[in-house]
Every structure is written in structure tokens, then in C-alpha cells.
Amino acid sequence: MNKAVIFALTLISTPLFAIDLSENQIDNAKVSANGKHVTLLGNGVEVGQKAPNFKVVDDSFVPVTLDSFSGKAVLISVVPSLDTGICSLQTKHFNEKVAGEYKDVVMLTISADLPFAQKRFCQAQNIDKVQTLSDSVWHDFGKNYGLYIKDMGLLSRAVFILNKEHQIVYKQLVEDLATEPNYDNVITNLKAL
């Protein structure tokens, strides 16, 4: 049996564990779902700081880190789950309307979905310019960027732009999980790179 399949089945069959993290003090009480504030866990980040490294997996369970994109500008679109309407729209928007215009910028979508679900979504929706990465294994991205939603196991919706030195030059934390990011602000900041 394929090692990736065995690894994934182990993850799915292993009881879920609680992540013991402190609250994100930078973005505390800034995000809501269904009219109620959610608690974000992990280390919040701010514009101007060096982007923290992270470890996620691609659709074949191969580890990917921010260092994998050394010397390249990076746009990170963060979504709770690709299989939901707004997350799907956000990912399609960056794939269809942004990635082609900014070929020198690595376009990533990170969610807590399992890699199998991400791969299925990308094939069904013809996502071919944005690379989807999963934070489901180590929750490292959520911890390092302060986006892990307490008691939900999902990531909060956000967009980051990193310059070639991986300094955070733009951060958009979407205040309501049920709304899309402000794409115009993202484009303005991409043009400024």
C-alpha cells in the first residue's frame, strides 16, 4: 500500500488531540463566525516582521516549508475549508484572476483540509495556478501565524503577501469567516511589490 495512504489513514484513525496554545494576543477578538467572536490560538504576526517558517504538506503528503520558496515573493491565501462556498470562491479567484497576472509571485492556499480533499477539490475546480497545502498534520502554520481557531480545528480566513526576503508586507485578517477578502487591497499590495 502507498506510504502516503497508510500515513493518512493513521492520521484519520488516530484520536484527535487538543492543541495546547495560548491565545493570539495581536488578533484577539477580531474574527467572528455566525455573529460570535472566535478565539484564535498561536503566535500572531504583523506587517513588517519576518514571516515565520512553517511546515505543511502537499497533496502527496510531502512536507513543504516557507523555506521551499526561498528568494521568491509569496501570496498566502488562508481558508477554513476548501469544500465550503466562500473558501471555494476565494481559491478560484486567486487561481483565475490573480495568479496569471503575477507569475513571479508564488500563490499558495493553506487550509486544514486533508490533502486528499484538497487534491479532489483542485481537480474538480481546475485549480492549476495556486498550490494548495494542508496544515492538517502538524498545525504548524496555524500555530506560527496565530490563525488556529480554538475548538474548531480550522484556520481563520486571511491573506498575506511576503516579499522576496519573506518579510510580511501585507496582512488581511478577514473579520467575518463568512465573507471573502478585499481583493482590491490584495491587488494594490501585489502591485507595490
C-alpha positions as a LaTeX table, in Angstrom:
\begin{tabular}{lrrr}
\hline
Residue & $x$ (\AA) & $y$ (\AA) & $z$ (\AA) \\
\hline
Met1 & 0.00 & 0.00 & 0.00 \\
Asn2 & 1.22 & 3.50 & $-0.78$ \\
Lys3 & 3.07 & 5.11 & 2.16 \\
Ala4 & 1.06 & 8.31 & 1.84 \\
Val5 & $-2.22$ & 6.39 & 2.08 \\
Ile6 & $-1.01$ & 4.50 & 5.15 \\
Phe7 & 0.14 & 7.75 & 6.74 \\
Ala8 & $-3.20$ & 9.44 & 6.01 \\
Leu9 & $-5.20$ & 6.53 & 7.36 \\
Thr10 & $-3.12$ & 6.66 & 10.52 \\
Leu11 & $-3.95$ & 10.35 & 10.91 \\
Ile12 & $-7.65$ & 9.79 & 10.35 \\
Ser13 & $-7.89$ & 6.82 & 12.71 \\
Thr14 & $-5.82$ & 8.42 & 15.47 \\
Pro15 & $-7.95$ & 10.16 & 18.09 \\
Leu16 & $-7.90$ & 13.91 & 17.71 \\
Phe17 & $-5.70$ & 15.69 & 20.19 \\
Ala18 & $-6.16$ & 19.03 & 21.82 \\
Ile19 & $-3.70$ & 21.70 & 20.80 \\
Asp20 & $-2.37$ & 23.49 & 23.84 \\
Leu21 & $-1.65$ & 27.01 & 22.63 \\
Ser22 & $-2.01$ & 30.45 & 24.06 \\
Glu23 & $-4.40$ & 32.98 & 22.56 \\
Asn24 & $-3.22$ & 35.15 & 19.70 \\
Gln25 & $-2.74$ & 38.47 & 21.52 \\
Ile26 & $-2.33$ & 40.51 & 18.33 \\
Asp27 & $-5.62$ & 39.46 & 16.72 \\
Asn28 & $-7.67$ & 38.58 & 19.80 \\
Ala29 & $-11.43$ & 39.20 & 19.27 \\
Lys30 & $-11.02$ & 40.40 & 15.67 \\
Val31 & $-12.72$ & 37.46 & 13.90 \\
Ser32 & $-16.30$ & 36.27 & 14.14 \\
Ala33 & $-18.34$ & 33.34 & 12.89 \\
Asn34 & $-22.14$ & 33.46 & 12.90 \\
Gly35 & $-22.02$ & 36.77 & 14.77 \\
Lys36 & $-19.84$ & 35.44 & 17.61 \\
His37 & $-16.16$ & 36.09 & 18.14 \\
Val38 & $-13.87$ & 33.11 & 17.74 \\
Thr39 & $-10.67$ & 32.62 & 19.70 \\
Leu40 & $-7.53$ & 32.45 & 17.62 \\
Leu41 & $-4.63$ & 30.45 & 19.01 \\
Gly42 & $-0.94$ & 30.71 & 18.25 \\
Asn43 & 1.54 & 33.50 & 17.66 \\
Gly44 & 0.01 & 36.38 & 15.77 \\
Val45 & 2.09 & 38.11 & 13.12 \\
Glu46 & 2.31 & 41.72 & 11.98 \\
Val47 & 3.28 & 43.62 & 8.85 \\
Gly48 & 6.98 & 44.40 & 8.85 \\
Gln49 & 8.17 & 41.29 & 10.63 \\
Lys50 & 10.00 & 38.36 & 9.10 \\
Ala51 & 7.41 & 35.71 & 8.19 \\
Pro52 & 7.71 & 32.67 & 10.45 \\
Asn53 & 8.67 & 29.45 & 8.74 \\
Phe54 & 6.04 & 26.71 & 8.70 \\
Lys55 & 5.74 & 23.04 & 7.83 \\
Val56 & 2.71 & 21.80 & 5.90 \\
Val57 & 2.13 & 19.01 & 3.35 \\
Asp58 & 1.21 & 18.99 & $-0.32$ \\
Asp59 & $-1.39$ & 16.71 & $-1.91$ \\
Ser60 & 1.04 & 13.76 & $-1.74$ \\
Phe61 & 1.85 & 14.31 & 1.97 \\
Val62 & 5.29 & 15.67 & 1.05 \\
Pro63 & 6.43 & 18.27 & 3.61 \\
Val64 & 6.64 & 21.87 & 2.33 \\
Thr65 & 8.07 & 24.81 & 4.26 \\
Leu66 & 8.22 & 28.53 & 3.61 \\
Asp67 & 11.94 & 28.00 & 3.02 \\
Ser68 & 10.91 & 25.90 & $-0.02$ \\
Phe69 & 10.18 & 29.24 & $-1.74$ \\
Ser70 & 13.44 & 30.99 & $-0.82$ \\
Gly71 & 14.10 & 34.15 & $-2.84$ \\
Lys72 & 10.52 & 34.35 & $-4.15$ \\
Ala73 & 7.65 & 36.63 & $-3.24$ \\
Val74 & 4.72 & 34.66 & $-1.83$ \\
Leu75 & 0.99 & 35.24 & $-1.53$ \\
Ile76 & $-0.64$ & 33.04 & 1.12 \\
Ser77 & $-4.41$ & 32.73 & 0.93 \\
Val78 & $-5.70$ & 31.05 & 4.08 \\
Val79 & $-9.13$ & 29.41 & 4.15 \\
Pro80 & $-11.01$ & 27.35 & 6.74 \\
Ser81 & $-12.08$ & 24.58 & 4.29 \\
Leu82 & $-11.96$ & 24.37 & 0.51 \\
Asp83 & $-15.26$ & 22.46 & 0.39 \\
Thr84 & $-17.25$ & 25.49 & 1.55 \\
Gly85 & $-18.69$ & 28.20 & $-0.67$ \\
Ile86 & $-16.64$ & 31.25 & 0.34 \\
Cys87 & $-13.37$ & 29.30 & 0.57 \\
Ser88 & $-14.01$ & 27.86 & $-2.88$ \\
Leu89 & $-14.70$ & 31.34 & $-4.30$ \\
Gln90 & $-11.55$ & 32.73 & $-2.68$ \\
Thr91 & $-9.34$ & 29.97 & $-4.05$ \\
Lys92 & $-10.87$ & 30.18 & $-7.53$ \\
His93 & $-10.44$ & 33.97 & $-7.54$ \\
Phe94 & $-6.71$ & 33.77 & $-6.83$ \\
Asn95 & $-6.30$ & 30.94 & $-9.33$ \\
Glu96 & $-8.27$ & 32.53 & $-12.17$ \\
Lys97 & $-7.86$ & 36.27 & $-11.70$ \\
Val98 & $-4.61$ & 36.85 & $-9.83$ \\
Ala99 & $-2.05$ & 34.09 & $-10.40$ \\
Gly100 & $-1.82$ & 34.66 & $-14.15$ \\
Glu101 & $-1.10$ & 38.39 & $-13.68$ \\
Tyr102 & 1.64 & 37.89 & $-11.08$ \\
Lys103 & 3.68 & 34.96 & $-12.39$ \\
Asp104 & 6.72 & 35.93 & $-10.28$ \\
Val105 & 4.72 & 35.52 & $-7.07$ \\
Val106 & 4.22 & 32.05 & $-5.61$ \\
Met107 & 0.49 & 31.59 & $-4.93$ \\
Leu108 & $-0.42$ & 29.31 & $-2.03$ \\
Thr109 & $-3.71$ & 28.35 & $-0.45$ \\
Ile110 & $-3.41$ & 26.82 & 3.01 \\
Ser111 & $-6.25$ & 25.11 & 4.86 \\
Ala112 & $-6.68$ & 22.41 & 7.49 \\
Asp113 & $-8.32$ & 20.09 & 4.94 \\
Leu114 & $-6.72$ & 16.70 & 4.40 \\
Pro115 & $-4.52$ & 16.58 & 1.29 \\
Phe116 & $-6.90$ & 14.09 & $-0.36$ \\
Ala117 & $-9.77$ & 16.58 & $-0.11$ \\
Gln118 & $-7.57$ & 19.38 & $-1.45$ \\
Lys119 & $-6.47$ & 17.27 & $-4.42$ \\
Arg120 & $-10.05$ & 16.29 & $-5.22$ \\
Phe121 & $-11.18$ & 19.94 & $-4.98$ \\
Cys122 & $-8.37$ & 21.17 & $-7.26$ \\
Gln123 & $-9.14$ & 18.53 & $-9.89$ \\
Ala124 & $-12.88$ & 19.22 & $-9.82$ \\
Gln125 & $-12.44$ & 23.03 & $-9.94$ \\
Asn126 & $-9.44$ & 23.16 & $-12.34$ \\
Ile127 & $-7.20$ & 24.84 & $-9.77$ \\
Asp128 & $-3.86$ & 24.79 & $-11.57$ \\
Lys129 & $-2.04$ & 28.04 & $-10.78$ \\
Val130 & $-2.40$ & 28.08 & $-6.99$ \\
Gln131 & $-0.69$ & 25.41 & $-4.91$ \\
Thr132 & $-2.86$ & 24.04 & $-2.11$ \\
Leu133 & $-1.15$ & 22.97 & 1.09 \\
Ser134 & $-2.55$ & 21.23 & 4.15 \\
Asp135 & $-1.98$ & 22.24 & 7.77 \\
Ser136 & $-3.79$ & 19.11 & 8.96 \\
Val137 & $-0.72$ & 17.14 & 10.06 \\
Trp138 & 1.25 & 19.40 & 12.43 \\
His139 & $-0.99$ & 22.52 & 12.58 \\
Asp140 & 2.32 & 24.35 & 12.30 \\
Phe141 & 1.10 & 27.14 & 10.02 \\
Gly142 & $-1.89$ & 27.90 & 12.27 \\
Lys143 & 0.33 & 27.98 & 15.35 \\
Asn144 & 3.05 & 30.15 & 13.79 \\
Tyr145 & 0.64 & 32.69 & 12.28 \\
Gly146 & $-1.94$ & 32.76 & 15.10 \\
Leu147 & $-4.77$ & 31.52 & 12.90 \\
Tyr148 & $-5.79$ & 28.26 & 14.56 \\
Ile149 & $-9.44$ & 28.59 & 15.63 \\
Lys150 & $-9.99$ & 27.19 & 19.12 \\
Asp151 & $-12.48$ & 24.31 & 19.32 \\
Met152 & $-12.94$ & 24.20 & 15.53 \\
Gly153 & $-9.69$ & 22.70 & 14.23 \\
Leu154 & $-9.79$ & 25.12 & 11.30 \\
Leu155 & $-7.78$ & 28.13 & 10.18 \\
Ser156 & $-9.17$ & 31.63 & 10.11 \\
Arg157 & $-9.56$ & 33.35 & 6.73 \\
Ala158 & $-6.62$ & 35.62 & 5.89 \\
Val159 & $-4.29$ & 36.79 & 3.12 \\
Phe160 & $-0.58$ & 37.52 & 3.48 \\
Ile161 & 1.91 & 38.89 & 0.99 \\
Leu162 & 5.60 & 38.26 & 1.61 \\
Asn163 & 8.37 & 39.96 & $-0.32$ \\
Lys164 & 11.36 & 38.04 & $-1.71$ \\
Glu165 & 13.06 & 38.23 & 1.69 \\
His166 & 9.88 & 36.79 & 3.24 \\
Gln167 & 9.10 & 39.89 & 5.22 \\
Ile168 & 5.35 & 40.34 & 5.72 \\
Val169 & 4.40 & 43.36 & 3.61 \\
Tyr170 & 0.62 & 42.83 & 3.72 \\
Lys171 & $-1.78$ & 41.14 & 6.11 \\
Gln172 & $-5.53$ & 40.94 & 5.80 \\
Leu173 & $-7.32$ & 39.11 & 8.59 \\
Val174 & $-10.90$ & 38.74 & 7.37 \\
Glu175 & $-13.14$ & 39.78 & 10.27 \\
Asp176 & $-16.13$ & 37.59 & 9.35 \\
Leu177 & $-15.42$ & 34.00 & 8.31 \\
Ala178 & $-18.46$ & 34.11 & 6.03 \\
Thr179 & $-17.07$ & 36.88 & 3.80 \\
Glu180 & $-14.43$ & 36.98 & 1.09 \\
Pro181 & $-11.25$ & 39.01 & 1.45 \\
Asn182 & $-10.98$ & 42.50 & $-0.03$ \\
Tyr183 & $-9.34$ & 41.50 & $-3.31$ \\
Asp184 & $-8.74$ & 45.11 & $-4.39$ \\
Asn185 & $-6.48$ & 45.69 & $-1.36$ \\
Val186 & $-4.59$ & 42.48 & $-2.16$ \\
Ile187 & $-4.02$ & 43.58 & $-5.79$ \\
Thr188 & $-2.88$ & 47.05 & $-4.71$ \\
Asn189 & $-0.27$ & 45.47 & $-2.45$ \\
Leu190 & 0.83 & 42.94 & $-5.07$ \\
Lys191 & 1.44 & 45.83 & $-7.49$ \\
Ala192 & 3.60 & 47.53 & $-4.84$ \\
Leu193 & 5.98 & 44.56 & $-4.60$ \\
\hline
\end{tabular}
